[in-house]
Amino acid sequence: MKNMTCIEDLRQAARRRVPRAFYEYADGGSYAEQTLNANRKDLEGINLRQRVLVDVSNRSTATTILGEPVSLPLALAPIGLCGMQHGDGEILACRAAHAAGIPFTLSTMSICSIEDVAASVDKPFWFQLYVMKDRGFVRSLIERAAAVKCSALVLTVDLQILGQRHRDIKNGMTVPPQWRLGNIVDMASKPLWLLSVARGKRRTFGNIAGHVRGMENFNSLSHWIAGQFDETLSWKDVEWIADQWQGKLILKGILDVDDARMAAKTGAAALVVSNHGGRQLDGAPSSIAALPPIVEAVGSSIEILFDGGIRSGQDVMRAIALGARACLSGRAYVYGLGAGGQAGVTRAIEIIRNELDVSMALTGVKSIGEIDRRVIAN
Ligand SMILES: Cc1cc2nc3c(=O)[nH]c(=O)nc-3n(C[C@H](O)[C@H](O)[C@H](O)COP(=O)(O)O)c2cc1C
């Protein structure tokens, strides 16, 4: 892993190691991928301000998220089918996050279940909830997350309907999945991946299989899930969720100031400025463009987390400088997982940590609390 010096190296390694359908499922965005690309382009367009001759010894990247100490202003984002990038992917990523002193978020659409992950790690993790039409099932998911003492519930609010990802359709990542000869040959040519998945605990949606009657195999499960996205979802449902969940609530997927104001009124502990990594509304602004007005409108009343396009410590610094408390990493760690399992996720976090630390030194700041608009050059 030492030769992996940046997230792009991990991405290239994942591209070689993971079957194309799963790699592109992670790498791609919706429609023309304008928002996916804007997330990166707009972050890259923010220049950092080089400062010299400032004593930057004894720096620290430590801070808090939701009042909990973390070694770095970063958490791992919820990723559906994470365990198809590498067998037991959710468990491995959670272990890497915890060893690095940052939170991990388990997706509703994970391969390993809430209970699998809880039994394999010794610290609480965050659980991400999709509200499905079957509210009884939603309630049971919340109860299961509470039973294993998840430390936050991340309610995703930007997926009442699925944005289309052209690459997924072309690769047969559809409902039901299409097991084409090309996919099978491709999988057979990725022996390390095959081995890891064969050894993994599960190969289907672990939170759902066995918990909804008659839903056992991948085909029936993916049909059930596709029919469960709820177009009626509204702020009333957020209230309902808040009533069910006694712990900290995070609303993920806010991109608009008016929605941020509504989110701040719900009593949630935090919101995540996010466009789902450019996988939902194509043509929506980049997350980093949406961040400053949201911080200005509600930053004093709710903690503001950020995701979308984070591929380096410099990117984390840019988002913190514009008012985020911390960032969520999606693809950056997924590439690490595909490239090398737990060691790859550990490497992804290390890369971001080292880049952030050196960038702090070169912009003349010693603590996360000192990072503000003064570190930005333009
Ligand atoms: C492969 C993949 C699967 C995802 N699955 C989920 C999910 O199950 N739940 C969710 O709230 N967000 C999901 N997201 C969105 C991420 O949590 C996060 O918002 C996004 O990846 C951040 O952008 P980045 O990948 O550029 O860091 C997914 C993203 C990717 C790339």
mmCIF file of C-alpha atoms and ligand atoms in Angstrom:
data_model
loop_
_atom_site.group_PDB
_atom_site.id
_atom_site.type_symbol
_atom_site.label_atom_id
_atom_site.label_comp_id
_atom_site.label_asym_id
_atom_site.label_seq_id
_atom_site.Cartn_x
_atom_site.Cartn_y
_atom_site.Cartn_z
ATOM 1 C CA MET A 1 0.000 0.000 0.000
ATOM 2 C CA LYS A 2 2.981 2.352 0.498
ATOM 3 C CA ASN A 3 3.185 2.864 -3.288
ATOM 4 C CA MET A 4 -0.332 4.221 -3.194
ATOM 5 C CA THR A 5 0.533 7.879 -2.681
ATOM 6 C CA CYS A 6 -2.794 9.523 -3.514
ATOM 7 C CA ILE A 7 -6.475 8.616 -3.830
ATOM 8 C CA GLU A 8 -6.124 8.459 -7.618
ATOM 9 C CA ASP A 9 -3.634 5.580 -7.178
ATOM 10 C CA LEU A 10 -6.222 3.701 -5.120
ATOM 11 C CA ARG A 11 -8.836 4.433 -7.755
ATOM 12 C CA GLN A 12 -6.675 2.968 -10.510
ATOM 13 C CA ALA A 13 -5.896 -0.088 -8.387
ATOM 14 C CA ALA A 14 -9.610 -0.590 -7.637
ATOM 15 C CA ARG A 15 -10.385 -0.296 -11.350
ATOM 16 C CA ARG A 16 -7.976 -3.159 -11.996
ATOM 17 C CA ARG A 17 -9.108 -5.333 -9.103
ATOM 18 C CA VAL A 18 -12.891 -4.949 -8.918
ATOM 19 C CA PRO A 19 -15.223 -6.238 -11.673
ATOM 20 C CA ARG A 20 -16.220 -3.463 -14.016
ATOM 21 C CA ALA A 21 -19.930 -3.460 -13.087
ATOM 22 C CA PHE A 22 -19.149 -2.845 -9.394
ATOM 23 C CA TYR A 23 -16.269 -0.435 -10.007
ATOM 24 C CA GLU A 24 -18.407 1.695 -12.331
ATOM 25 C CA TYR A 25 -21.354 1.508 -9.941
ATOM 26 C CA ALA A 26 -19.102 3.251 -7.411
ATOM 27 C CA ASP A 27 -17.256 5.560 -9.778
ATOM 28 C CA GLY A 28 -20.204 6.853 -11.791
ATOM 29 C CA GLY A 29 -22.879 9.483 -11.364
ATOM 30 C CA SER A 30 -26.325 10.142 -12.798
ATOM 31 C CA TYR A 31 -27.161 11.116 -16.373
ATOM 32 C CA ALA A 32 -24.468 13.317 -18.001
ATOM 33 C CA GLU A 33 -22.470 13.303 -14.739
ATOM 34 C CA GLN A 34 -22.364 17.109 -14.713
ATOM 35 C CA THR A 35 -22.909 17.356 -10.968
ATOM 36 C CA LEU A 36 -20.465 14.524 -10.306
ATOM 37 C CA ASN A 37 -17.816 16.427 -12.261
ATOM 38 C CA ALA A 38 -18.783 19.806 -10.777
ATOM 39 C CA ASN A 39 -18.147 18.429 -7.278
ATOM 40 C CA ARG A 40 -14.497 17.921 -8.217
ATOM 41 C CA LYS A 41 -14.033 20.937 -10.485
ATOM 42 C CA ASP A 42 -15.392 23.435 -7.971
ATOM 43 C CA LEU A 43 -13.239 22.070 -5.152
ATOM 44 C CA GLU A 44 -10.162 22.229 -7.386
ATOM 45 C CA GLY A 45 -11.028 25.830 -8.229
ATOM 46 C CA ILE A 46 -10.514 26.935 -4.618
ATOM 47 C CA ASN A 47 -6.912 28.018 -4.099
ATOM 48 C CA LEU A 48 -5.288 27.779 -0.709
ATOM 49 C CA ARG A 49 -3.254 30.631 0.709
ATOM 50 C CA GLN A 50 0.396 29.810 1.251
ATOM 51 C CA ARG A 51 1.829 31.399 4.400
ATOM 52 C CA VAL A 52 5.441 31.290 5.561
ATOM 53 C CA LEU A 53 7.477 31.711 8.702
ATOM 54 C CA VAL A 54 4.664 30.782 11.055
ATOM 55 C CA ASP A 55 5.577 28.391 13.885
ATOM 56 C CA VAL A 56 3.490 25.363 12.980
ATOM 57 C CA SER A 57 5.035 22.841 15.335
ATOM 58 C CA ASN A 58 2.652 20.799 17.514
ATOM 59 C CA ARG A 59 -0.155 20.740 15.013
ATOM 60 C CA SER A 60 -3.249 18.609 15.477
ATOM 61 C CA THR A 61 -5.951 17.434 13.112
ATOM 62 C CA ALA A 62 -8.148 16.373 16.040
ATOM 63 C CA THR A 63 -11.579 17.898 16.514
ATOM 64 C CA THR A 64 -15.100 16.831 17.472
ATOM 65 C CA ILE A 65 -18.100 15.731 15.418
ATOM 66 C CA LEU A 66 -21.475 15.861 17.223
ATOM 67 C CA GLY A 67 -19.495 16.468 20.402
ATOM 68 C CA GLU A 68 -17.484 13.248 20.064
ATOM 69 C CA PRO A 69 -13.687 13.440 19.744
ATOM 70 C CA VAL A 70 -12.264 12.412 16.351
ATOM 71 C CA SER A 71 -8.665 12.344 15.155
ATOM 72 C CA LEU A 72 -9.576 14.018 11.882
ATOM 73 C CA PRO A 73 -12.607 15.998 10.614
ATOM 74 C CA LEU A 74 -13.724 13.046 8.501
ATOM 75 C CA ALA A 75 -16.283 10.240 8.632
ATOM 76 C CA LEU A 76 -16.887 7.396 6.197
ATOM 77 C CA ALA A 77 -20.112 7.945 4.232
ATOM 78 C CA PRO A 78 -22.838 5.314 3.797
ATOM 79 C CA ILE A 79 -22.230 3.233 0.673
ATOM 80 C CA GLY A 80 -24.795 0.790 -0.682
ATOM 81 C CA LEU A 81 -23.373 -2.598 -1.762
ATOM 82 C CA CYS A 82 -20.050 -1.679 -0.151
ATOM 83 C CA GLY A 83 -19.449 -5.382 0.443
ATOM 84 C CA MET A 84 -19.376 -5.988 -3.309
ATOM 85 C CA GLN A 85 -16.210 -3.905 -3.666
ATOM 86 C CA HIS A 86 -14.508 -6.411 -1.350
ATOM 87 C CA GLY A 87 -15.970 -9.285 0.694
ATOM 88 C CA ASP A 88 -17.120 -8.129 4.163
ATOM 89 C CA GLY A 89 -16.413 -4.584 2.937
ATOM 90 C CA GLU A 90 -18.561 -2.879 5.563
ATOM 91 C CA ILE A 91 -16.854 -4.674 8.445
ATOM 92 C CA LEU A 92 -13.388 -3.938 7.060
ATOM 93 C CA ALA A 93 -14.152 -0.267 6.426
ATOM 94 C CA CYS A 94 -15.662 0.117 9.890
ATOM 95 C CA ARG A 95 -12.574 -1.428 11.492
ATOM 96 C CA ALA A 96 -10.287 0.871 9.492
ATOM 97 C CA ALA A 97 -12.346 3.936 10.460
ATOM 98 C CA HIS A 98 -12.395 3.028 14.142
ATOM 99 C CA ALA A 99 -8.663 2.282 14.203
ATOM 100 C CA ALA A 100 -8.101 5.724 12.643
ATOM 101 C CA GLY A 101 -10.368 7.388 15.214
ATOM 102 C CA ILE A 102 -13.178 8.478 12.889
ATOM 103 C CA PRO A 103 -16.857 7.445 12.515
ATOM 104 C CA PHE A 104 -18.142 4.885 10.026
ATOM 105 C CA THR A 105 -21.664 4.958 8.558
ATOM 106 C CA LEU A 106 -23.394 1.723 7.588
ATOM 107 C CA SER A 107 -25.869 2.027 4.694
ATOM 108 C CA THR A 108 -29.366 0.539 4.783
ATOM 109 C CA MET A 109 -28.348 -1.049 1.460
ATOM 110 C CA SER A 110 -25.234 -2.692 2.840
ATOM 111 C CA ILE A 111 -24.204 -6.288 2.244
ATOM 112 C CA CYS A 112 -23.205 -6.976 5.866
ATOM 113 C CA SER A 113 -26.111 -6.388 8.225
ATOM 114 C CA ILE A 114 -26.265 -4.039 11.208
ATOM 115 C CA GLU A 115 -25.795 -7.071 13.475
ATOM 116 C CA ASP A 116 -22.855 -8.462 11.430
ATOM 117 C CA VAL A 117 -20.962 -5.186 11.758
ATOM 118 C CA ALA A 118 -21.858 -4.722 15.430
ATOM 119 C CA ALA A 119 -20.561 -8.223 16.227
ATOM 120 C CA SER A 120 -17.252 -7.522 14.445
ATOM 121 C CA VAL A 121 -16.257 -4.139 15.885
ATOM 122 C CA ASP A 122 -15.986 -2.885 19.425
ATOM 123 C CA LYS A 123 -17.179 0.696 19.072
ATOM 124 C CA PRO A 124 -20.543 2.121 17.994
ATOM 125 C CA PHE A 125 -21.007 3.198 14.377
ATOM 126 C CA TRP A 126 -23.547 5.406 12.594
ATOM 127 C CA PHE A 127 -26.476 3.873 10.740
ATOM 128 C CA GLN A 128 -27.928 5.418 7.579
ATOM 129 C CA LEU A 129 -31.655 5.071 7.037
ATOM 130 C CA TYR A 130 -33.669 5.135 3.837
ATOM 131 C CA VAL A 131 -37.352 5.658 4.556
ATOM 132 C CA MET A 132 -39.231 2.985 2.638
ATOM 133 C CA LYS A 133 -42.943 2.599 2.009
ATOM 134 C CA ASP A 134 -43.068 -0.253 4.514
ATOM 135 C CA ARG A 135 -42.947 1.900 7.649
ATOM 136 C CA GLY A 136 -43.083 -1.182 9.857
ATOM 137 C CA PHE A 137 -39.788 -2.286 8.328
ATOM 138 C CA VAL A 138 -38.366 1.208 8.803
ATOM 139 C CA ARG A 139 -39.341 1.078 12.468
ATOM 140 C CA SER A 140 -37.690 -2.315 12.834
ATOM 141 C CA LEU A 141 -34.478 -0.976 11.240
ATOM 142 C CA ILE A 142 -34.437 1.886 13.747
ATOM 143 C CA GLU A 143 -34.965 -0.577 16.593
ATOM 144 C CA ARG A 144 -32.150 -2.779 15.309
ATOM 145 C CA ALA A 145 -29.811 0.224 15.090
ATOM 146 C CA ALA A 146 -30.759 1.219 18.634
ATOM 147 C CA ALA A 147 -30.316 -2.358 19.893
ATOM 148 C CA VAL A 148 -26.666 -2.417 18.795
ATOM 149 C CA LYS A 149 -26.173 1.120 20.170
ATOM 150 C CA CYS A 150 -25.498 2.975 16.902
ATOM 151 C CA SER A 151 -24.262 6.410 17.940
ATOM 152 C CA ALA A 152 -26.142 8.392 15.259
ATOM 153 C CA LEU A 153 -28.929 7.856 12.755
ATOM 154 C CA VAL A 154 -28.167 9.382 9.351
ATOM 155 C CA LEU A 155 -31.474 9.957 7.581
ATOM 156 C CA THR A 156 -30.961 10.298 3.821
ATOM 157 C CA VAL A 157 -33.500 12.715 2.372
ATOM 158 C CA ASP A 158 -32.425 13.042 -1.269
ATOM 159 C CA LEU A 159 -33.531 9.672 -2.645
ATOM 160 C CA GLN A 160 -37.312 9.501 -2.986
ATOM 161 C CA ILE A 161 -36.712 8.339 -6.526
ATOM 162 C CA LEU A 162 -33.524 7.055 -8.168
ATOM 163 C CA GLY A 163 -31.475 9.166 -10.568
ATOM 164 C CA GLN A 164 -30.503 7.060 -13.576
ATOM 165 C CA ARG A 165 -26.892 6.007 -13.926
ATOM 166 C CA HIS A 166 -26.257 5.147 -17.564
ATOM 167 C CA ARG A 167 -23.175 3.097 -16.730
ATOM 168 C CA ASP A 168 -25.181 0.821 -14.425
ATOM 169 C CA ILE A 169 -27.740 0.077 -17.125
ATOM 170 C CA LYS A 170 -25.017 -0.680 -19.653
ATOM 171 C CA ASN A 171 -23.302 -2.990 -17.139
ATOM 172 C CA GLY A 172 -26.482 -4.868 -16.195
ATOM 173 C CA MET A 173 -26.605 -3.348 -12.676
ATOM 174 C CA THR A 174 -30.374 -3.164 -12.973
ATOM 175 C CA VAL A 175 -33.470 -4.586 -11.289
ATOM 176 C CA PRO A 176 -33.188 -7.530 -11.576
ATOM 177 C CA PRO A 177 -29.411 -7.630 -12.108
ATOM 178 C CA GLN A 178 -28.434 -9.061 -15.465
ATOM 179 C CA TRP A 179 -25.804 -11.730 -15.222
ATOM 180 C CA ARG A 180 -24.393 -11.363 -18.710
ATOM 181 C CA LEU A 181 -21.613 -13.549 -20.063
ATOM 182 C CA GLY A 182 -19.333 -10.482 -20.201
ATOM 183 C CA ASN A 183 -19.892 -9.824 -16.478
ATOM 184 C CA ILE A 184 -19.185 -13.435 -15.578
ATOM 185 C CA VAL A 185 -15.981 -13.525 -17.634
ATOM 186 C CA ASP A 186 -14.941 -10.201 -16.097
ATOM 187 C CA MET A 187 -15.572 -11.477 -12.549
ATOM 188 C CA ALA A 188 -13.675 -14.671 -13.281
ATOM 189 C CA SER A 189 -10.694 -12.542 -14.317
ATOM 190 C CA LYS A 190 -10.565 -10.834 -10.891
ATOM 191 C CA PRO A 191 -9.420 -13.719 -8.628
ATOM 192 C CA LEU A 192 -8.544 -11.662 -5.548
ATOM 193 C CA TRP A 193 -11.947 -10.024 -5.635
ATOM 194 C CA LEU A 194 -13.674 -13.368 -6.200
ATOM 195 C CA LEU A 195 -11.875 -14.923 -3.280
ATOM 196 C CA SER A 196 -12.714 -12.076 -0.925
ATOM 197 C CA VAL A 197 -16.399 -12.133 -1.901
ATOM 198 C CA ALA A 198 -16.543 -15.932 -1.705
ATOM 199 C CA ARG A 199 -15.102 -15.771 1.812
ATOM 200 C CA GLY A 200 -17.393 -12.911 2.872
ATOM 201 C CA LYS A 201 -20.355 -13.524 5.175
ATOM 202 C CA ARG A 202 -22.959 -12.462 2.614
ATOM 203 C CA ARG A 203 -23.610 -11.602 -1.017
ATOM 204 C CA THR A 204 -26.956 -9.904 -0.752
ATOM 205 C CA PHE A 205 -28.682 -7.034 1.094
ATOM 206 C CA GLY A 206 -27.905 -8.085 4.646
ATOM 207 C CA ASN A 207 -30.267 -5.668 6.405
ATOM 208 C CA ILE A 208 -33.242 -6.857 4.402
ATOM 209 C CA ALA A 209 -32.700 -10.550 3.614
ATOM 210 C CA GLY A 210 -34.464 -12.629 6.245
ATOM 211 C CA HIS A 211 -36.263 -9.576 7.652
ATOM 212 C CA VAL A 212 -38.941 -9.223 4.973
ATOM 213 C CA ARG A 213 -41.017 -12.322 4.313
ATOM 214 C CA GLY A 214 -40.136 -14.193 1.113
ATOM 215 C CA MET A 215 -37.197 -11.942 0.286
ATOM 216 C CA GLU A 216 -34.099 -14.077 0.241
ATOM 217 C CA ASN A 217 -32.312 -13.930 -3.090
ATOM 218 C CA PHE A 218 -30.727 -10.943 -4.816
ATOM 219 C CA ASN A 219 -33.408 -10.744 -7.534
ATOM 220 C CA SER A 220 -36.438 -10.720 -5.244
ATOM 221 C CA LEU A 221 -34.695 -8.348 -2.843
ATOM 222 C CA SER A 222 -33.746 -5.851 -5.529
ATOM 223 C CA HIS A 223 -37.349 -5.902 -6.830
ATOM 224 C CA TRP A 224 -38.674 -5.295 -3.327
ATOM 225 C CA ILE A 225 -36.234 -2.434 -2.736
ATOM 226 C CA ALA A 226 -37.008 -0.790 -6.093
ATOM 227 C CA GLY A 227 -40.703 -0.768 -5.181
ATOM 228 C CA GLN A 228 -40.024 0.680 -1.724
ATOM 229 C CA PHE A 229 -38.745 4.172 -2.573
ATOM 230 C CA ASP A 230 -41.426 6.484 -1.278
ATOM 231 C CA GLU A 231 -42.375 9.501 -3.362
ATOM 232 C CA THR A 232 -44.684 10.764 -0.611
ATOM 233 C CA LEU A 233 -41.778 11.353 1.776
ATOM 234 C CA SER A 234 -42.093 14.759 3.492
ATOM 235 C CA TRP A 235 -40.967 16.750 6.532
ATOM 236 C CA LYS A 236 -43.751 15.021 8.522
ATOM 237 C CA ASP A 237 -41.856 11.741 8.090
ATOM 238 C CA VAL A 238 -38.722 13.393 9.467
ATOM 239 C CA GLU A 239 -40.739 14.266 12.566
ATOM 240 C CA TRP A 240 -41.927 10.664 12.788
ATOM 241 C CA ILE A 241 -38.351 9.359 12.527
ATOM 242 C CA ALA A 242 -37.167 11.864 15.127
ATOM 243 C CA ASP A 243 -39.858 10.501 17.479
ATOM 244 C CA GLN A 244 -38.759 6.904 16.939
ATOM 245 C CA TRP A 245 -35.031 7.557 17.399
ATOM 246 C CA GLN A 246 -33.858 8.734 20.784
ATOM 247 C CA GLY A 247 -30.230 9.396 19.791
ATOM 248 C CA LYS A 248 -28.493 11.910 17.539
ATOM 249 C CA LEU A 249 -30.119 12.482 14.157
ATOM 250 C CA ILE A 250 -28.273 13.667 11.035
ATOM 251 C CA LEU A 251 -30.165 14.758 7.897
ATOM 252 C CA LYS A 252 -28.148 13.888 4.798
ATOM 253 C CA GLY A 253 -28.736 15.346 1.361
ATOM 254 C CA ILE A 254 -29.457 19.050 1.903
ATOM 255 C CA LEU A 255 -28.382 21.335 -0.951
ATOM 256 C CA ASP A 256 -30.729 24.290 -0.692
ATOM 257 C CA VAL A 257 -30.903 27.105 1.855
ATOM 258 C CA ASP A 258 -34.681 26.813 2.298
ATOM 259 C CA ASP A 259 -34.371 23.087 2.993
ATOM 260 C CA ALA A 260 -31.494 23.787 5.383
ATOM 261 C CA ARG A 261 -33.755 26.158 7.332
ATOM 262 C CA MET A 262 -36.397 23.436 7.560
ATOM 263 C CA ALA A 263 -33.747 20.918 8.638
ATOM 264 C CA ALA A 264 -32.527 23.237 11.398
ATOM 265 C CA LYS A 265 -36.067 23.378 12.818
ATOM 266 C CA THR A 266 -36.364 19.586 13.161
ATOM 267 C CA GLY A 267 -34.080 19.376 16.162
ATOM 268 C CA ALA A 268 -31.577 17.249 14.208
ATOM 269 C CA ALA A 269 -28.020 17.446 15.546
ATOM 270 C CA ALA A 270 -26.475 17.928 12.099
ATOM 271 C CA LEU A 271 -27.169 18.124 8.408
ATOM 272 C CA VAL A 272 -24.971 16.940 5.564
ATOM 273 C CA VAL A 273 -24.658 19.290 2.604
ATOM 274 C CA SER A 274 -24.685 16.674 -0.148
ATOM 275 C CA ASN A 275 -25.917 15.927 -3.662
ATOM 276 C CA HIS A 276 -25.396 12.199 -3.084
ATOM 277 C CA GLY A 277 -22.014 12.360 -4.801
ATOM 278 C CA GLY A 278 -23.590 13.520 -8.085
ATOM 279 C CA ARG A 279 -25.793 10.423 -8.269
ATOM 280 C CA GLN A 280 -29.229 12.035 -8.027
ATOM 281 C CA LEU A 281 -30.239 15.398 -9.613
ATOM 282 C CA ASP A 282 -27.851 15.961 -12.480
ATOM 283 C CA GLY A 283 -27.501 19.696 -13.081
ATOM 284 C CA ALA A 284 -27.667 20.440 -9.345
ATOM 285 C CA PRO A 285 -24.879 22.677 -8.029
ATOM 286 C CA SER A 286 -21.738 21.131 -6.641
ATOM 287 C CA SER A 287 -21.841 20.500 -2.900
ATOM 288 C CA ILE A 288 -19.022 22.983 -2.291
ATOM 289 C CA ALA A 289 -20.944 25.740 -4.140
ATOM 290 C CA ALA A 290 -23.989 25.005 -1.956
ATOM 291 C CA LEU A 291 -22.050 25.015 1.329
ATOM 292 C CA PRO A 292 -21.390 28.738 2.084
ATOM 293 C CA PRO A 293 -25.001 30.006 1.837
ATOM 294 C CA ILE A 294 -26.188 27.093 4.013
ATOM 295 C CA VAL A 295 -23.520 27.825 6.619
ATOM 296 C CA GLU A 296 -24.525 31.451 6.626
ATOM 297 C CA ALA A 297 -28.239 30.666 6.994
ATOM 298 C CA VAL A 298 -28.168 27.950 9.679
ATOM 299 C CA GLY A 299 -24.558 27.379 10.736
ATOM 300 C CA SER A 300 -25.187 28.840 14.174
ATOM 301 C CA SER A 301 -28.091 26.489 14.949
ATOM 302 C CA ILE A 302 -27.078 23.098 13.534
ATOM 303 C CA GLU A 303 -23.776 21.307 12.906
ATOM 304 C CA ILE A 304 -22.910 21.279 9.210
ATOM 305 C CA LEU A 305 -21.214 18.293 7.645
ATOM 306 C CA PHE A 306 -20.198 18.127 3.998
ATOM 307 C CA ASP A 307 -19.692 15.570 1.255
ATOM 308 C CA GLY A 308 -19.174 15.414 -2.487
ATOM 309 C CA GLY A 309 -15.849 15.213 -4.281
ATOM 310 C CA ILE A 310 -13.508 14.847 -1.291
ATOM 311 C CA ARG A 311 -10.380 13.197 -2.703
ATOM 312 C CA SER A 312 -7.619 14.797 -0.617
ATOM 313 C CA GLY A 313 -6.742 16.519 2.629
ATOM 314 C CA GLN A 314 -6.653 19.780 0.693
ATOM 315 C CA ASP A 315 -10.313 19.210 -0.184
ATOM 316 C CA VAL A 316 -11.155 18.639 3.486
ATOM 317 C CA MET A 317 -9.385 21.917 4.289
ATOM 318 C CA ARG A 318 -11.406 23.752 1.602
ATOM 319 C CA ALA A 319 -14.715 22.504 3.021
ATOM 320 C CA ILE A 320 -13.733 23.314 6.615
ATOM 321 C CA ALA A 321 -12.577 26.765 5.500
ATOM 322 C CA LEU A 322 -16.037 27.384 4.034
ATOM 323 C CA GLY A 323 -17.740 26.429 7.279
ATOM 324 C CA ALA A 324 -18.157 22.635 7.401
ATOM 325 C CA ARG A 325 -17.525 20.998 10.762
ATOM 326 C CA ALA A 326 -16.272 17.834 9.047
ATOM 327 C CA CYS A 327 -16.474 15.933 5.771
ATOM 328 C CA LEU A 328 -17.802 12.541 4.755
ATOM 329 C CA SER A 329 -15.709 10.481 2.393
ATOM 330 C CA GLY A 330 -17.527 8.294 -0.123
ATOM 331 C CA ARG A 331 -15.635 7.135 -3.186
ATOM 332 C CA ALA A 332 -12.189 7.943 -1.770
ATOM 333 C CA TYR A 333 -12.484 5.141 0.773
ATOM 334 C CA VAL A 334 -14.454 2.871 -1.568
ATOM 335 C CA TYR A 335 -11.501 2.954 -3.982
ATOM 336 C CA GLY A 336 -9.246 2.028 -1.079
ATOM 337 C CA LEU A 337 -11.527 -0.867 -0.153
ATOM 338 C CA GLY A 338 -11.565 -2.181 -3.721
ATOM 339 C CA ALA A 339 -7.810 -1.754 -4.018
ATOM 340 C CA GLY A 340 -6.866 -3.563 -0.825
ATOM 341 C CA GLY A 341 -9.629 -4.295 1.670
ATOM 342 C CA GLN A 342 -9.097 -2.929 5.188
ATOM 343 C CA ALA A 343 -5.490 -1.925 4.433
ATOM 344 C CA GLY A 344 -6.740 0.063 1.449
ATOM 345 C CA VAL A 345 -9.299 1.968 3.532
ATOM 346 C CA THR A 346 -6.642 2.613 6.163
ATOM 347 C CA ARG A 347 -4.372 3.934 3.415
ATOM 348 C CA ALA A 348 -7.106 6.221 2.027
ATOM 349 C CA ILE A 349 -7.637 7.743 5.482
ATOM 350 C CA GLU A 350 -3.865 8.079 6.033
ATOM 351 C CA ILE A 351 -3.416 9.847 2.692
ATOM 352 C CA ILE A 352 -6.144 12.355 3.525
ATOM 353 C CA ARG A 353 -4.783 12.829 7.055
ATOM 354 C CA ASN A 354 -1.217 13.479 5.869
ATOM 355 C CA GLU A 355 -2.347 15.860 3.141
ATOM 356 C CA LEU A 356 -4.500 17.790 5.606
ATOM 357 C CA ASP A 357 -1.682 17.968 8.151
ATOM 358 C CA VAL A 358 0.899 19.253 5.638
ATOM 359 C CA SER A 359 -1.627 21.686 4.151
ATOM 360 C CA MET A 360 -2.294 23.045 7.639
ATOM 361 C CA ALA A 361 1.432 23.617 8.121
ATOM 362 C CA LEU A 362 1.831 25.320 4.738
ATOM 363 C CA THR A 363 -1.160 27.604 5.305
ATOM 364 C CA GLY A 364 0.107 28.469 8.781
ATOM 365 C CA VAL A 365 -2.537 26.864 10.998
ATOM 366 C CA LYS A 366 -2.053 24.495 13.911
ATOM 367 C CA SER A 367 -5.563 23.347 14.717
ATOM 368 C CA ILE A 368 -8.791 22.539 12.890
ATOM 369 C CA GLY A 369 -10.485 25.378 14.776
ATOM 370 C CA GLU A 370 -8.133 27.880 13.126
ATOM 371 C CA ILE A 371 -9.140 26.843 9.599
ATOM 372 C CA ASP A 372 -11.440 29.489 8.175
ATOM 373 C CA ARG A 373 -11.750 31.694 5.092
ATOM 374 C CA ARG A 374 -8.313 33.145 5.800
ATOM 375 C CA VAL A 375 -6.714 29.969 4.383
ATOM 376 C CA ILE A 376 -8.385 30.604 1.019
ATOM 377 C CA ALA A 377 -6.509 32.642 -1.579
ATOM 378 C CA ASN A 378 -9.258 33.560 -4.038
HETATM 379 C C1 LIG B 1 -21.303 3.537 -4.639
HETATM 380 C C2 LIG B 1 -22.046 4.521 -3.799
HETATM 381 C C3 LIG B 1 -23.115 4.083 -3.024
HETATM 382 C C4 LIG B 1 -23.785 4.983 -2.216
HETATM 383 N N1 LIG B 1 -24.800 4.525 -1.404
HETATM 384 C C5 LIG B 1 -25.396 5.381 -0.542
HETATM 385 C C6 LIG B 1 -26.350 4.897 0.387
HETATM 386 O O1 LIG B 1 -26.649 3.714 0.451
HETATM 387 N N2 LIG B 1 -26.911 5.804 1.223
HETATM 388 C C7 LIG B 1 -26.597 7.141 1.183
HETATM 389 O O2 LIG B 1 -27.138 7.929 1.966
HETATM 390 N N3 LIG B 1 -25.677 7.602 0.321
HETATM 391 C C8 LIG B 1 -25.067 6.765 -0.532
HETATM 392 N N4 LIG B 1 -24.105 7.236 -1.380
HETATM 393 C C9 LIG B 1 -23.694 8.638 -1.304
HETATM 394 C C10 LIG B 1 -22.532 8.795 -0.313
HETATM 395 O O3 LIG B 1 -22.949 8.532 0.993
HETATM 396 C C11 LIG B 1 -21.923 10.212 -0.360
HETATM 397 O O4 LIG B 1 -22.949 11.162 -0.223
HETATM 398 C C12 LIG B 1 -21.153 10.480 -1.643
HETATM 399 O O5 LIG B 1 -20.451 9.326 -2.063
HETATM 400 C C13 LIG B 1 -20.151 11.610 -1.424
HETATM 401 O O6 LIG B 1 -19.452 11.906 -2.588
HETATM 402 P P1 LIG B 1 -17.992 11.331 -2.914
HETATM 403 O O7 LIG B 1 -18.173 9.923 -3.321
HETATM 404 O O8 LIG B 1 -17.546 12.201 -4.035
HETATM 405 O O9 LIG B 1 -17.139 11.460 -1.665
HETATM 406 C C14 LIG B 1 -23.425 6.356 -2.212
HETATM 407 C C15 LIG B 1 -22.354 6.774 -3.001
HETATM 408 C C16 LIG B 1 -21.662 5.879 -3.786
HETATM 409 C C17 LIG B 1 -20.485 6.373 -4.583
#
